mmCIF file of N, CA, C and O in Angstrom:
data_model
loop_
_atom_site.group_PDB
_atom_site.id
_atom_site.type_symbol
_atom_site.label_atom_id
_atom_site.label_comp_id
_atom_site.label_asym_id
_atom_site.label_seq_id
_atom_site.Cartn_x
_atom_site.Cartn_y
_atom_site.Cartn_z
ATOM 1 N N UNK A 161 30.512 10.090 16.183
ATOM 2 C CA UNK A 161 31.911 9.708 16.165
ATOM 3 C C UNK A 161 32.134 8.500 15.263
ATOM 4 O O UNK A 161 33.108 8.493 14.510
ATOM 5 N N UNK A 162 31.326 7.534 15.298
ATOM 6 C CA UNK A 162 31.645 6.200 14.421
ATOM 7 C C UNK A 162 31.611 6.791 13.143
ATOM 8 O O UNK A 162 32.596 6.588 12.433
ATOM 9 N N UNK A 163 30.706 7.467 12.702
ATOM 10 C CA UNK A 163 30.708 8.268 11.712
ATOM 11 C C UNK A 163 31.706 8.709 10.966
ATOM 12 O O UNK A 163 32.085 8.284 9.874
ATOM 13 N N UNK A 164 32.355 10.090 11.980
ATOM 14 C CA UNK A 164 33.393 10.336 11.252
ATOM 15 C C UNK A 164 34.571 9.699 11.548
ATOM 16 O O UNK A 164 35.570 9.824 10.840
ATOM 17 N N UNK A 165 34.525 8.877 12.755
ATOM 18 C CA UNK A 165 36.345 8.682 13.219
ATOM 19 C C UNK A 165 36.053 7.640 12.291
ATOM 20 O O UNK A 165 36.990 7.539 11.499
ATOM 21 N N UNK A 166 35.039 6.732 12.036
ATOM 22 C CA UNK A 166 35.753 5.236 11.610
ATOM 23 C C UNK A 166 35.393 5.424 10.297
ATOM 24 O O UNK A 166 35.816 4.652 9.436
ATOM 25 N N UNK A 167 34.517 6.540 9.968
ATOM 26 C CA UNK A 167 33.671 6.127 8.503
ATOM 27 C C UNK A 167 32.543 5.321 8.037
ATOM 28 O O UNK A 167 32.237 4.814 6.958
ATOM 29 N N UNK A 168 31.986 5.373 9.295
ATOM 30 C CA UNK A 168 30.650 4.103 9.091
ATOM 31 C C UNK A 168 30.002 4.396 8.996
ATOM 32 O O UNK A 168 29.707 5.267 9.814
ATOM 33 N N UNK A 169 28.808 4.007 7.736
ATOM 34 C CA UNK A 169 27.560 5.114 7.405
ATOM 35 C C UNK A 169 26.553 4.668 9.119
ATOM 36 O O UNK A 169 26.370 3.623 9.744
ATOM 37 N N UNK A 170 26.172 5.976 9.287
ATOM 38 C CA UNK A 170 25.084 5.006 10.213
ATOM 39 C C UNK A 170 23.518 5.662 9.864
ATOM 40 O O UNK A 170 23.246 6.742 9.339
ATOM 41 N N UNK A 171 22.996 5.041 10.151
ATOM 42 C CA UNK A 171 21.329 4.998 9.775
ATOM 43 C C UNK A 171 20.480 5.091 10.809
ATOM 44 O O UNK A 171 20.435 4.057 11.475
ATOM 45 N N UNK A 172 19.856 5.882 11.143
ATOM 46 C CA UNK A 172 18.867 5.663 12.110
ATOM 47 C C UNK A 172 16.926 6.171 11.552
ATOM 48 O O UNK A 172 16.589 6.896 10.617
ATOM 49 N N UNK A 173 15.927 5.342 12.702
ATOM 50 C CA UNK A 173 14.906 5.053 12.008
ATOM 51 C C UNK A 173 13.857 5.649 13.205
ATOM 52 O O UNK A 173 13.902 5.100 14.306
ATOM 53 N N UNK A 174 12.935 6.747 12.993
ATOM 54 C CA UNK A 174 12.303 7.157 14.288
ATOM 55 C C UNK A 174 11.389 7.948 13.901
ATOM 56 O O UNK A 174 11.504 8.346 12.742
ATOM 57 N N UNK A 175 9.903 8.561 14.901
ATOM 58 C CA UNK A 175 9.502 9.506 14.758
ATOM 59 C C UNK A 175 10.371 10.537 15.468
ATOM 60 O O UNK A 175 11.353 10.384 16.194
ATOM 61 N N UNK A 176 9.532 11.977 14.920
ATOM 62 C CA UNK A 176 10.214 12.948 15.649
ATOM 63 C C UNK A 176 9.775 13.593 16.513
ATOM 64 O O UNK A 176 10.349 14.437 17.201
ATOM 65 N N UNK A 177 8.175 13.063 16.558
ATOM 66 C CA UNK A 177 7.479 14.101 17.576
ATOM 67 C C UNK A 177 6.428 12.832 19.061
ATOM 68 O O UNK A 177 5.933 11.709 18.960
ATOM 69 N N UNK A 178 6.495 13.458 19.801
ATOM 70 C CA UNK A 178 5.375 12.336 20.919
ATOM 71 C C UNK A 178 3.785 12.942 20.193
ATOM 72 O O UNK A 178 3.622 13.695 19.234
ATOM 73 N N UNK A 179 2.639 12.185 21.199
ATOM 74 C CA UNK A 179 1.424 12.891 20.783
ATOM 75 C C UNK A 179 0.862 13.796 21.541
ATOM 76 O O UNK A 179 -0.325 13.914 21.847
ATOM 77 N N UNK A 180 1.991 14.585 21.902
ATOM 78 C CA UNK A 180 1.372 16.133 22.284
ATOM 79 C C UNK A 180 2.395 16.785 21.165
ATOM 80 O O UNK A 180 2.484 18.007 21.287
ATOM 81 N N UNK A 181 3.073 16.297 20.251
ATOM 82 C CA UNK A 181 3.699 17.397 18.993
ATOM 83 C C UNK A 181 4.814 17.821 19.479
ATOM 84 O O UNK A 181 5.439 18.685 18.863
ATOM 85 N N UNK A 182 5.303 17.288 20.709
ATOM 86 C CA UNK A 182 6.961 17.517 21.077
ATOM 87 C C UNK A 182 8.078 16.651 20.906
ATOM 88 O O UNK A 182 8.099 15.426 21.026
ATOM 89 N N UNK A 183 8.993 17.422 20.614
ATOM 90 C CA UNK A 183 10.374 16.203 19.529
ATOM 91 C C UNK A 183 10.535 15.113 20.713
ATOM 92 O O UNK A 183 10.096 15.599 21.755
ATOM 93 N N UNK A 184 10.999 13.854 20.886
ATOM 94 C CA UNK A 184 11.520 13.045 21.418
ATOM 95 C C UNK A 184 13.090 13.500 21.767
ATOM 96 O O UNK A 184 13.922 13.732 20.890
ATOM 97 N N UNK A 185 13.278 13.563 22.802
ATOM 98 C CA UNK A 185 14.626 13.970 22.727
ATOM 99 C C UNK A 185 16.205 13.255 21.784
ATOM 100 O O UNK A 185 17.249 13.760 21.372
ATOM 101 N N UNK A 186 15.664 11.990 21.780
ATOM 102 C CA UNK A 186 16.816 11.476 21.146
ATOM 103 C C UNK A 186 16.454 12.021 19.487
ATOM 104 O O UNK A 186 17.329 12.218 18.644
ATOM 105 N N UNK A 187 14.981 12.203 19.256
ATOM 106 C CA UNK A 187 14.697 12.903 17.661
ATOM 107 C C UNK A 187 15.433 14.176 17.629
ATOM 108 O O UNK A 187 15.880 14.520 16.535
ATOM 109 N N UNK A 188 15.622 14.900 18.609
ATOM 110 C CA UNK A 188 16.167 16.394 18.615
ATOM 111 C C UNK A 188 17.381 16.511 18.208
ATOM 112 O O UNK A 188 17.630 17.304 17.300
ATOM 113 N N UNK A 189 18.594 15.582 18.922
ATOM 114 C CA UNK A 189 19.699 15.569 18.646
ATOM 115 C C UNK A 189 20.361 14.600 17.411
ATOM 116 O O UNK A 189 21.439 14.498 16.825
ATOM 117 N N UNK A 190 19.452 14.163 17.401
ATOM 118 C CA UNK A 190 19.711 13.183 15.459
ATOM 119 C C UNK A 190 19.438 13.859 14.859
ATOM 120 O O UNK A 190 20.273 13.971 13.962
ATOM 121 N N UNK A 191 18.014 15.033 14.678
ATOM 122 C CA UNK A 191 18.018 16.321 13.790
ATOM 123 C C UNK A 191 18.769 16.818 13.675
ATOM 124 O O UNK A 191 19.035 17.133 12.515
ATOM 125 N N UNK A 192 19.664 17.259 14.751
ATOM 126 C CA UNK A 192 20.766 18.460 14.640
ATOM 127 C C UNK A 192 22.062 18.119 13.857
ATOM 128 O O UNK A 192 22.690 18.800 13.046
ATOM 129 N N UNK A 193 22.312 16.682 14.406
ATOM 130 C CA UNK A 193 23.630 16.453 13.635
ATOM 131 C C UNK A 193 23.712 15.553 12.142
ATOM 132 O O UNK A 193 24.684 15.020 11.605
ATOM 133 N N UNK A 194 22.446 15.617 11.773
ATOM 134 C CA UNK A 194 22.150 14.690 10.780
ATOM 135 C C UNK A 194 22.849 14.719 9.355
ATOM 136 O O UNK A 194 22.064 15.450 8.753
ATOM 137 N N UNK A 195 23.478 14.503 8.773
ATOM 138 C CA UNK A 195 23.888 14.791 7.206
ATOM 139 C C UNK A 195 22.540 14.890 6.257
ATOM 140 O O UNK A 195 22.370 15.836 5.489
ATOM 141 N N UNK A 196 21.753 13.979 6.376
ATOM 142 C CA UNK A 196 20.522 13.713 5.225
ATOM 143 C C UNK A 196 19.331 13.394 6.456
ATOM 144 O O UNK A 196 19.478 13.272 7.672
ATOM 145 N N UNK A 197 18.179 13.321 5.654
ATOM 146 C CA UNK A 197 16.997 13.264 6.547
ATOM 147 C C UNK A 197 16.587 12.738 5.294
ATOM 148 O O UNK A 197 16.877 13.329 4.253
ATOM 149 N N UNK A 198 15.707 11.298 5.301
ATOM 150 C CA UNK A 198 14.712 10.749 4.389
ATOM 151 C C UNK A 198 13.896 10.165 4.828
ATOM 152 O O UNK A 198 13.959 9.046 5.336
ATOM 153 N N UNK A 199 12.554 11.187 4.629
ATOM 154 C CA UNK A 199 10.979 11.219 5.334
ATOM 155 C C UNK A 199 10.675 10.118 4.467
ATOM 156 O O UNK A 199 10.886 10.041 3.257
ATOM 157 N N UNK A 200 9.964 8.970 5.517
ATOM 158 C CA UNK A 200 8.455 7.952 4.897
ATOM 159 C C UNK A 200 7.486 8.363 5.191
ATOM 160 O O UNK A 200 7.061 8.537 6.333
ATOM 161 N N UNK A 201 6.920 8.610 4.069
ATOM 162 C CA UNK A 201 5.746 9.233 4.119
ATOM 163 C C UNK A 201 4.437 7.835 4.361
ATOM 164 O O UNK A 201 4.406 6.615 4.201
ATOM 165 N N UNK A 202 3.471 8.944 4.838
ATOM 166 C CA UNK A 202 2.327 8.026 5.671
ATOM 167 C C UNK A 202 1.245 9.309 5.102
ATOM 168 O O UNK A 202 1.560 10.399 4.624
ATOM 169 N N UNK A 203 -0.189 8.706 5.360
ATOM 170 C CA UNK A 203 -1.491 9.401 4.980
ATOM 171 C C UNK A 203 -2.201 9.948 6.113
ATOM 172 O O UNK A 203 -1.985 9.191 7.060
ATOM 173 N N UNK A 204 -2.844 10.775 6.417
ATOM 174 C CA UNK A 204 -3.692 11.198 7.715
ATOM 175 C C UNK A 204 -4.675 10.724 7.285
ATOM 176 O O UNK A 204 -5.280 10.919 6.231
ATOM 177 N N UNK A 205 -4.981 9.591 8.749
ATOM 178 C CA UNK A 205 -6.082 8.604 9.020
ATOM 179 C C UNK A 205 -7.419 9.872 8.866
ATOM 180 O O UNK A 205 -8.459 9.353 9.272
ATOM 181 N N UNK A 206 -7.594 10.926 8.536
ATOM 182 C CA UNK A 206 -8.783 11.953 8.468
ATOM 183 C C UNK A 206 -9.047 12.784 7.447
ATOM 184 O O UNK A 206 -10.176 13.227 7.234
ATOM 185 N N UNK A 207 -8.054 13.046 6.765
ATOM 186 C CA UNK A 207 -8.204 13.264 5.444
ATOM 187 C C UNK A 207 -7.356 12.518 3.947
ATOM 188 O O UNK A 207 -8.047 12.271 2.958
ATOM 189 N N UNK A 208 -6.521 12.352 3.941
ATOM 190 C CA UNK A 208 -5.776 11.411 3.269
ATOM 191 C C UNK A 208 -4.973 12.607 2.789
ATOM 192 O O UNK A 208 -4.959 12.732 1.565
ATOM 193 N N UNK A 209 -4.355 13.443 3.433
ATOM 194 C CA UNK A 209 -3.065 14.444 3.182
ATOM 195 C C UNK A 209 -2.012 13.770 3.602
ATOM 196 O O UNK A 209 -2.070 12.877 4.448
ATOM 197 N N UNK A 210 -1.000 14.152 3.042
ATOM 198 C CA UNK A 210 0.249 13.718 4.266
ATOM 199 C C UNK A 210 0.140 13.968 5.733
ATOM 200 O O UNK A 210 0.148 15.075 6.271
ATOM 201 N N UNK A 211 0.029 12.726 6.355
ATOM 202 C CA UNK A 211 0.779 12.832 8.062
ATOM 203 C C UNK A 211 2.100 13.063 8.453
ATOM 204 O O UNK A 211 3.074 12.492 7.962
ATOM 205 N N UNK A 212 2.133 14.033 9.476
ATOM 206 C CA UNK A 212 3.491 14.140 10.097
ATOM 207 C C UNK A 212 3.334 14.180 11.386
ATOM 208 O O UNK A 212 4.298 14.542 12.061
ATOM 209 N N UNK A 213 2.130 13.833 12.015
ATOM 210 C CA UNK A 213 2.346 14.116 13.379
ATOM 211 C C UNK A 213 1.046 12.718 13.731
ATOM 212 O O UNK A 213 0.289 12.257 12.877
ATOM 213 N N UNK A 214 1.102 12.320 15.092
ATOM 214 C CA UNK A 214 0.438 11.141 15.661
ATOM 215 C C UNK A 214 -0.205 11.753 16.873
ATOM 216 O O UNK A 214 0.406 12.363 17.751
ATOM 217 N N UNK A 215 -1.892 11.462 16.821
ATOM 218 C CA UNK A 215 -2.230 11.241 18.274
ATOM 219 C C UNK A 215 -2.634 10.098 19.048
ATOM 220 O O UNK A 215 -2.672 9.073 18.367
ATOM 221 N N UNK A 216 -2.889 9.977 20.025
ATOM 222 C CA UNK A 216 -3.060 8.952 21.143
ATOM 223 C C UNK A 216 -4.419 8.986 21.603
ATOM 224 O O UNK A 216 -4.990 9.996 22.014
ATOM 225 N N UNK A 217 -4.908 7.838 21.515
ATOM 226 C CA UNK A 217 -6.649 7.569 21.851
ATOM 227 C C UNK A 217 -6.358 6.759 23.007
ATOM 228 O O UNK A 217 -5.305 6.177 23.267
ATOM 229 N N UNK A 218 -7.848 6.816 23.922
ATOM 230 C CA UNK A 218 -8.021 5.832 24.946
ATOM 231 C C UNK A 218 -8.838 4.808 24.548
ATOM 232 O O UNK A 218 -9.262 4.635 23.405
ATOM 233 N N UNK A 219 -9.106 3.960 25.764
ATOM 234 C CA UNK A 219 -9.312 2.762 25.230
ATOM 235 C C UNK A 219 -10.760 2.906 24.537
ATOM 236 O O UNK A 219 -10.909 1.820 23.976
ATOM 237 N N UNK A 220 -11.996 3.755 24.267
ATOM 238 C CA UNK A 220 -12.927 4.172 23.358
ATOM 239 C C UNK A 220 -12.731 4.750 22.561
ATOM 240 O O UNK A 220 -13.782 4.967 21.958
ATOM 241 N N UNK A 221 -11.618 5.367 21.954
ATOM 242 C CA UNK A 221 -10.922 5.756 20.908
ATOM 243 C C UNK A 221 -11.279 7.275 20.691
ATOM 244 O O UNK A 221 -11.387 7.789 19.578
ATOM 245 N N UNK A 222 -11.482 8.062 22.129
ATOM 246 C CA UNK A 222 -11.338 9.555 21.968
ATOM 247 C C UNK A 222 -9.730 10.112 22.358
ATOM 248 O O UNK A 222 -9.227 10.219 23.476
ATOM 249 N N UNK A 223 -9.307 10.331 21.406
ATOM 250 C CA UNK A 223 -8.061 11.335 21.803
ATOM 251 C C UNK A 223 -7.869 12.331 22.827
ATOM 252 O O UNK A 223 -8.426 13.422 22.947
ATOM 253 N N UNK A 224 -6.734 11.622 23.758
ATOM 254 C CA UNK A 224 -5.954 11.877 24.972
ATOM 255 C C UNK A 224 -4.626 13.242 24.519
ATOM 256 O O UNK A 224 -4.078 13.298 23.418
ATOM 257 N N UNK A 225 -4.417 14.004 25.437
ATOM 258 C CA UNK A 225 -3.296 15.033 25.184
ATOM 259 C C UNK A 225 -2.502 15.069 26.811
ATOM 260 O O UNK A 225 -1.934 16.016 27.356
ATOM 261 N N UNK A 226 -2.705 13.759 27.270
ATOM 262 C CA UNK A 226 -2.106 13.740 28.172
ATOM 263 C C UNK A 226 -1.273 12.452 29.143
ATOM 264 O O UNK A 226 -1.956 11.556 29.639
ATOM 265 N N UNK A 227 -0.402 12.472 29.253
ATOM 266 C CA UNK A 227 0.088 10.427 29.679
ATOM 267 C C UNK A 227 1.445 10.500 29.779
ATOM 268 O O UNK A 227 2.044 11.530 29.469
ATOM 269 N N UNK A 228 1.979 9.555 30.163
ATOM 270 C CA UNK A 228 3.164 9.336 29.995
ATOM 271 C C UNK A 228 3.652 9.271 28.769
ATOM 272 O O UNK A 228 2.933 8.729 27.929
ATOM 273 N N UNK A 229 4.841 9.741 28.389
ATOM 274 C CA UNK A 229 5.878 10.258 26.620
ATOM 275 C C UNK A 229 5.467 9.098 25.606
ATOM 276 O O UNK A 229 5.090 9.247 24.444
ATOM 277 N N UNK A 230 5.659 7.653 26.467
ATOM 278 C CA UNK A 230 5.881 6.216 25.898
ATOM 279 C C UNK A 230 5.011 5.418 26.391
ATOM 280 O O UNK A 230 4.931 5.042 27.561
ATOM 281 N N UNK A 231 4.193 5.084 25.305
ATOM 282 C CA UNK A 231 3.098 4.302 25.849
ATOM 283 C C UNK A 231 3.304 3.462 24.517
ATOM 284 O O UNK A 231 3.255 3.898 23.366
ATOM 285 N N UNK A 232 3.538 2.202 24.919
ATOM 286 C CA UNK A 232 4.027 1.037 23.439
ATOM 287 C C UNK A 232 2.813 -0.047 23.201
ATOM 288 O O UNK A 232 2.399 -0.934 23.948
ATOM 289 N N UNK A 233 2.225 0.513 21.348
ATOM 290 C CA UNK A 233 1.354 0.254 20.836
ATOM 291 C C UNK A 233 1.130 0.660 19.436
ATOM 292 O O UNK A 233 1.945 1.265 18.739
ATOM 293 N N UNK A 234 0.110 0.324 19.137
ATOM 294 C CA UNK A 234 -0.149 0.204 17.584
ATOM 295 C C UNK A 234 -1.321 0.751 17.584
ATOM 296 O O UNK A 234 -1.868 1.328 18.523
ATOM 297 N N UNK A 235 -1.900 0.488 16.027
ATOM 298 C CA UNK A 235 -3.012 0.897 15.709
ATOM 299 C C UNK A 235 -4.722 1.584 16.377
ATOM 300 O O UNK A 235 -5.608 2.385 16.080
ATOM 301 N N UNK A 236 -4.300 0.505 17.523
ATOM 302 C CA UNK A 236 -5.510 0.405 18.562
ATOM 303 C C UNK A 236 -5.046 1.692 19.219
ATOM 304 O O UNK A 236 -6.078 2.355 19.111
ATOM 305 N N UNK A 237 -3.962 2.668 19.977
ATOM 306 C CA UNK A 237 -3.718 3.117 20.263
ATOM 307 C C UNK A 237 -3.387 5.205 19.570
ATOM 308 O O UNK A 237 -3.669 6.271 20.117
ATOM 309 N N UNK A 238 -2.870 4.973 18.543
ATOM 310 C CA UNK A 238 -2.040 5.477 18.076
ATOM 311 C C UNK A 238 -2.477 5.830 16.320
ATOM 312 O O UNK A 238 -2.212 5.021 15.431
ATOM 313 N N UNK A 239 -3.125 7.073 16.070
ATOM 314 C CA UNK A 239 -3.389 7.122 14.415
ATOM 315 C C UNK A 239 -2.278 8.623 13.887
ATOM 316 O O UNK A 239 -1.961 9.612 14.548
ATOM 317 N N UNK A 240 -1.936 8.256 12.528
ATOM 318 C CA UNK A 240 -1.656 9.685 12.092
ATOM 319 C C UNK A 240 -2.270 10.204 11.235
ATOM 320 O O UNK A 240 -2.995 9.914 10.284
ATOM 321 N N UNK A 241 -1.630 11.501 12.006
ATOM 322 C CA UNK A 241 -3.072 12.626 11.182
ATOM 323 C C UNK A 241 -1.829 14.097 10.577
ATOM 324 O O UNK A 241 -0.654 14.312 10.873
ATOM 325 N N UNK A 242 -2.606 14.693 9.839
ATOM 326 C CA UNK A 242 -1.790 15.820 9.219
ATOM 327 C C UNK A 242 -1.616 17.125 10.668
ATOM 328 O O UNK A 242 -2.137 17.076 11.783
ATOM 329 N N UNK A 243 -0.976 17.865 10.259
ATOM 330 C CA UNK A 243 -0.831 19.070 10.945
ATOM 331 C C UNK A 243 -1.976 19.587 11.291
ATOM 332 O O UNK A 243 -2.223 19.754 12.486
ATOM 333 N N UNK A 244 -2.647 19.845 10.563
ATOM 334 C CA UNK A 244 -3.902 20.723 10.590
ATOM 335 C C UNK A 244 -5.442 19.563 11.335
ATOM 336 O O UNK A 244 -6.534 20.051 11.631
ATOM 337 N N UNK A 245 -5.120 18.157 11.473
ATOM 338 C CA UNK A 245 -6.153 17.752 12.030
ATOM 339 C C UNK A 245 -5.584 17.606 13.606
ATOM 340 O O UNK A 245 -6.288 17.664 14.614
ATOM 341 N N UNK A 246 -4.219 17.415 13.563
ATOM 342 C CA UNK A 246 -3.526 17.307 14.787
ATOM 343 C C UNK A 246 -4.111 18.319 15.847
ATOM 344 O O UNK A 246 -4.422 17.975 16.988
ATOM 345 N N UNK A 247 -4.249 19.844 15.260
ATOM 346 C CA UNK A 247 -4.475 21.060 15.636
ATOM 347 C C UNK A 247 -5.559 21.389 16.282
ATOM 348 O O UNK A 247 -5.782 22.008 17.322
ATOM 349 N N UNK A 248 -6.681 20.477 14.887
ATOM 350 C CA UNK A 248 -8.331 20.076 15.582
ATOM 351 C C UNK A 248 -8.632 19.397 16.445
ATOM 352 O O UNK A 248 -9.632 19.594 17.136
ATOM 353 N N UNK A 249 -7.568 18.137 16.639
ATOM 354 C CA UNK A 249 -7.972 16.711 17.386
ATOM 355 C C UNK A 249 -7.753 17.565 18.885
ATOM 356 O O UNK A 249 -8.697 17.655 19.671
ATOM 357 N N UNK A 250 -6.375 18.194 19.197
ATOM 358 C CA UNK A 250 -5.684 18.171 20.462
ATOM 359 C C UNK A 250 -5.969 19.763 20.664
ATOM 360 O O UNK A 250 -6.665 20.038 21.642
ATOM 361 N N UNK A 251 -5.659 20.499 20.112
ATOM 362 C CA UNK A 251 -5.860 21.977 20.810
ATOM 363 C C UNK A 251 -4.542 22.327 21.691
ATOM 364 O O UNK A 251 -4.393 22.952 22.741
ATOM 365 N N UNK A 252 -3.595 21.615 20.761
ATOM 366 C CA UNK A 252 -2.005 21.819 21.728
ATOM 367 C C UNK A 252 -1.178 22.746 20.744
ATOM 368 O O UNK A 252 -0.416 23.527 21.314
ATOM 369 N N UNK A 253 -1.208 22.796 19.113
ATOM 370 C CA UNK A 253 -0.250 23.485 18.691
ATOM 371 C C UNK A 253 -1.586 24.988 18.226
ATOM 372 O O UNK A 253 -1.183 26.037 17.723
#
């Protein structure tokens, strides 16, 4: 609505997927109504392809496919990897 009633560009900044590869819900409905979409691109921490998807390690750094949606963290937590290692790491898509 700010959008169109007032005319205000608005911008928003997010992933789109959790680390089981499912949209975030607020990612779902910013997809849908979006005018433009402009991807930052990132490297997969496993091969150096483009990443588009993130998994979640425990605290020894074997990858988890299971937890609560939001778990707030960085690096120590959290790597991205391409589609196809996502596929290898988790065994979810």
């Amino acid at each position: 609505k700010v959008a169109d009633e007032l005319n205000i560009p608005v911008m928003c900044y997010g992933i789109r997927t959790d680390f089981q590869g499912k949209l975030f819900e607020g990612s779902k409905e910013l997809l849908a109504i979006a005018d433009n979409l402009n991807e930052l691109k990132t490297i997969c921490s496993e091969c150096n392809k483009k990443a588009t998807m993130v998994v979640r390690l425990d605290e020894s750094g074997k990858v988890v496919t299971s937890g609560e949606k939001v778990l707030i963290g960085g690096n120590e937590i959290y790597k991205t990897v391409c589609r196809n290692h996502f596929r290898e790491l988790t065994n979810l898509i």
